[in-house]
Coordinates of N, CA and C in Angstrom, one line a residue:
C2 N -29.2 12.1 -26.8 CA -28.4 13.0 -26.2 C -27.1 12.7 -25.5
S3 N -25.8 13.1 -26.2 CA -24.3 12.7 -25.5 C -24.6 13.0 -24.1
N4 N -25.0 14.1 -23.3 CA -24.9 14.8 -22.1 C -25.9 14.4 -21.1
S5 N -26.5 13.2 -21.5 CA -27.9 12.6 -20.6 C -27.5 11.6 -19.7
N6 N -28.3 11.6 -18.7 CA -27.7 11.0 -17.3 C -29.4 9.9 -17.1
I7 N -29.2 8.6 -16.5 CA -30.3 8.0 -16.3 C -30.2 8.3 -14.6
I8 N -31.1 8.4 -14.5 CA -31.5 8.6 -12.7 C -32.8 7.7 -12.4
R9 N -31.8 7.0 -11.4 CA -32.7 5.7 -10.9 C -33.5 6.3 -9.7
F10 N -34.7 6.3 -9.7 CA -35.6 6.9 -8.3 C -36.2 5.9 -7.6
I11 N -35.9 5.5 -6.6 CA -36.4 5.1 -5.5 C -37.3 6.0 -4.1
Q12 N -38.0 5.4 -3.9 CA -39.2 6.1 -2.7 C -39.4 4.8 -1.9
V13 N -39.1 5.2 -0.7 CA -38.9 4.9 0.7 C -40.3 5.3 1.5
F14 N -41.6 4.5 1.5 CA -42.7 4.7 2.1 C -42.5 4.8 3.5
K15 N -41.9 3.8 4.2 CA -41.7 3.4 5.5 C -40.7 3.7 5.9
W16 N -40.5 4.9 6.2 CA -39.0 5.4 7.0 C -39.5 7.0 7.5
P17 N -39.9 6.8 9.1 CA -40.6 7.8 9.4 C -39.7 9.3 9.3
E18 N -40.0 10.2 9.8 CA -39.0 11.3 9.9 C -37.9 11.4 11.2
T19 N -38.5 10.5 12.0 CA -37.8 10.6 13.3 C -37.8 8.7 13.5
V20 N -36.6 8.5 14.5 CA -36.5 7.2 14.9 C -36.8 7.4 16.3
L21 N -37.2 8.3 16.8 CA -37.7 8.5 18.1 C -39.3 7.9 18.5
G22 N -39.1 6.8 19.0 CA -40.2 5.6 19.7 C -40.6 4.9 18.2
D23 N -39.3 4.0 17.9 CA -39.3 3.2 16.7 C -39.1 1.9 17.8
P24 N -40.0 1.2 18.6 CA -39.8 -0.1 19.5 C -39.4 -1.0 18.4
D25 N -39.9 -1.2 17.5 CA -39.7 -2.4 16.5 C -38.7 -2.6 15.1
G26 N -37.8 -1.6 15.6 CA -37.1 -0.9 14.3 C -37.3 -0.6 12.8
S27 N -38.5 -0.7 12.5 CA -39.0 -0.6 11.2 C -38.1 0.6 10.7
S28 N -37.9 2.0 11.5 CA -37.2 2.9 10.5 C -36.2 2.8 10.4
R29 N -34.9 1.8 11.1 CA -33.7 1.2 11.0 C -33.7 0.4 9.5
N30 N -34.7 -0.8 9.3 CA -34.8 -1.6 8.8 C -35.0 -0.6 6.9
A31 N -36.2 0.5 7.0 CA -36.0 0.9 6.1 C -34.9 1.9 5.4
A32 N -33.9 2.7 6.6 CA -33.0 3.0 6.1 C -32.2 2.0 5.5
L33 N -31.5 0.9 6.4 CA -30.7 0.2 5.6 C -31.3 -1.0 4.3
H34 N -32.5 -0.7 4.3 CA -33.0 -1.1 2.7 C -33.0 -0.3 1.4
A35 N -33.0 0.9 2.0 CA -32.6 1.8 1.0 C -31.5 2.0 0.3
V36 N -30.3 1.8 1.4 CA -28.9 1.9 1.1 C -28.5 0.6 0.4
R37 N -29.0 -0.7 0.8 CA -29.2 -1.8 0.3 C -29.3 -1.8 -1.3
M38 N -30.5 -1.2 -1.8 CA -31.1 -0.8 -3.2 C -30.3 -0.2 -4.0
I39 N -29.2 0.4 -3.4 CA -28.4 1.5 -4.6 C -27.1 0.9 -3.9
K40 N -26.7 -0.3 -3.5 CA -25.5 -0.7 -3.7 C -24.2 -0.6 -4.0
D41 N -25.0 -1.2 -5.4 CA -24.0 -1.8 -7.0 C -24.3 -0.5 -7.7
E42 N -25.0 0.8 -7.4 CA -25.2 1.6 -8.5 C -23.6 2.2 -8.9
K43 N -23.3 2.7 -10.1 CA -22.0 3.5 -10.1 C -22.8 4.9 -10.8
G44 N -21.7 5.8 -10.2 CA -22.3 7.2 -10.4 C -22.8 8.0 -9.3
P45 N -23.2 9.1 -9.2 CA -23.6 9.9 -8.4 C -24.9 9.8 -7.8
I46 N -25.4 9.7 -6.7 CA -26.4 9.8 -6.0 C -27.1 10.7 -5.8
F47 N -28.2 11.1 -6.2 CA -29.1 12.0 -5.8 C -30.3 11.9 -4.5
V48 N -30.1 12.2 -3.6 CA -31.0 12.6 -2.3 C -31.8 13.2 -1.5
V49 N -32.7 12.9 -1.7 CA -34.0 14.1 -1.6 C -35.2 13.2 0.1
C50 N -35.1 14.5 1.2 CA -36.1 13.8 1.7 C -36.7 14.9 2.2
N51 N -38.1 15.0 3.1 CA -39.1 16.1 3.0 C -38.6 17.4 3.5
N52 N -37.7 17.5 4.5 CA -36.8 18.7 4.9 C -35.4 18.9 4.4
G53 N -34.8 18.0 4.1 CA -33.7 17.7 3.5 C -32.7 18.0 4.2
C54 N -32.6 17.2 5.5 CA -31.4 17.1 6.4 C -31.6 15.7 7.2
G55 N -33.3 15.4 7.4 CA -33.2 13.8 8.6 C -32.8 12.6 7.7
R56 N -33.9 12.2 6.9 CA -33.6 10.9 6.3 C -32.4 11.5 5.4
S57 N -32.2 12.6 4.7 CA -31.2 12.6 4.0 C -29.9 12.7 4.2
A58 N -29.7 13.1 5.1 CA -28.6 12.9 5.8 C -28.2 11.6 6.7
M59 N -29.0 11.0 7.3 CA -28.7 9.6 8.0 C -28.5 8.9 6.6
F60 N -29.3 8.7 5.6 CA -29.0 8.0 4.5 C -27.5 7.9 3.8
V61 N -27.5 9.3 3.6 CA -25.6 9.4 3.2 C -24.9 9.2 4.1
M62 N -24.6 9.2 5.5 CA -24.3 9.0 6.2 C -24.0 7.5 6.7
L63 N -25.0 6.3 6.7 CA -24.9 5.3 6.8 C -24.6 4.7 5.1
H64 N -24.8 5.3 4.0 CA -24.0 4.9 2.8 C -22.7 4.9 3.0
A65 N -22.2 6.1 3.4 CA -20.8 6.3 3.4 C -20.2 5.3 4.7
I66 N -20.6 5.1 6.1 CA -20.3 4.0 7.0 C -20.1 2.8 5.9
L67 N -20.9 2.5 5.8 CA -21.2 0.8 5.0 C -20.4 0.9 3.9
T68 N -20.0 1.9 3.1 CA -18.9 1.8 1.9 C -17.5 1.4 2.6
K69 N -17.4 2.5 3.8 CA -16.1 2.5 4.4 C -15.5 0.9 4.8
L70 N -16.7 0.0 5.7 CA -16.8 -0.8 6.4 C -16.5 -2.0 5.3
N71 N -17.2 -1.8 4.1 CA -17.1 -2.7 2.9 C -15.3 -2.8 2.8
E72 N -15.0 -1.7 2.9 CA -13.1 -1.7 2.2 C -12.1 -2.1 3.6
K73 N -12.9 -2.5 4.3 CA -11.8 -3.0 5.6 C -11.3 -1.8 6.0
K74 N -12.2 -0.3 6.0 CA -11.4 1.0 6.2 C -11.6 1.3 7.7
K75 N -10.7 2.2 8.7 CA -11.5 2.6 9.8 C -12.6 3.8 9.7
V76 N -13.3 3.6 10.5 CA -14.5 4.7 10.6 C -14.9 5.1 11.7
S77 N -14.3 6.8 11.6 CA -14.8 7.3 12.8 C -15.9 8.6 12.5
M78 N -16.7 7.9 13.3 CA -18.0 8.5 13.3 C -18.3 10.3 12.5
S79 N -17.0 11.0 13.8 CA -17.1 12.2 13.8 C -16.5 12.8 12.7
E80 N -15.6 12.4 12.4 CA -14.7 12.6 11.0 C -16.1 12.3 9.7
M81 N -17.0 11.1 9.5 CA -17.9 11.4 8.6 C -19.3 12.3 8.6
L82 N -19.3 12.3 10.0 CA -20.2 13.5 10.4 C -19.6 14.8 9.7
R83 N -18.2 15.1 10.1 CA -17.6 16.4 9.5 C -18.0 16.4 8.0
I84 N -17.8 15.4 6.9 CA -17.6 15.1 5.7 C -19.2 15.6 5.3
V85 N -20.0 14.5 5.5 CA -21.4 15.0 5.0 C -21.7 16.3 5.4
R86 N -21.6 17.1 6.3 CA -22.2 18.1 6.5 C -21.4 19.0 5.5
S87 N -20.3 19.1 5.4 CA -19.5 19.6 4.8 C -20.0 19.5 3.1
D88 N -20.3 18.6 3.0 CA -20.5 18.1 1.3 C -22.0 18.5 1.2
R89 N -22.9 19.1 1.9 CA -24.0 19.2 1.8 C -24.3 20.2 0.8

């Protein structure tokens, strides 16, 4: 089919819903690992989590921030949050 798309599915098991009470940093490490897995992907990224805002929003925000930093651009956290919220 000429209109078909290939979707790469990545499931992260060790990423709790909240980072509160995460003394060993496993939640942070899971988030970084997920972003690194798609670092070189081209095209759109489809992100889903259990409730649609927790880990998904964190993933999208982290990916956007790291992309800007890799491009040596200034990062405004409040601006990034505004963009992520408006693009949901």
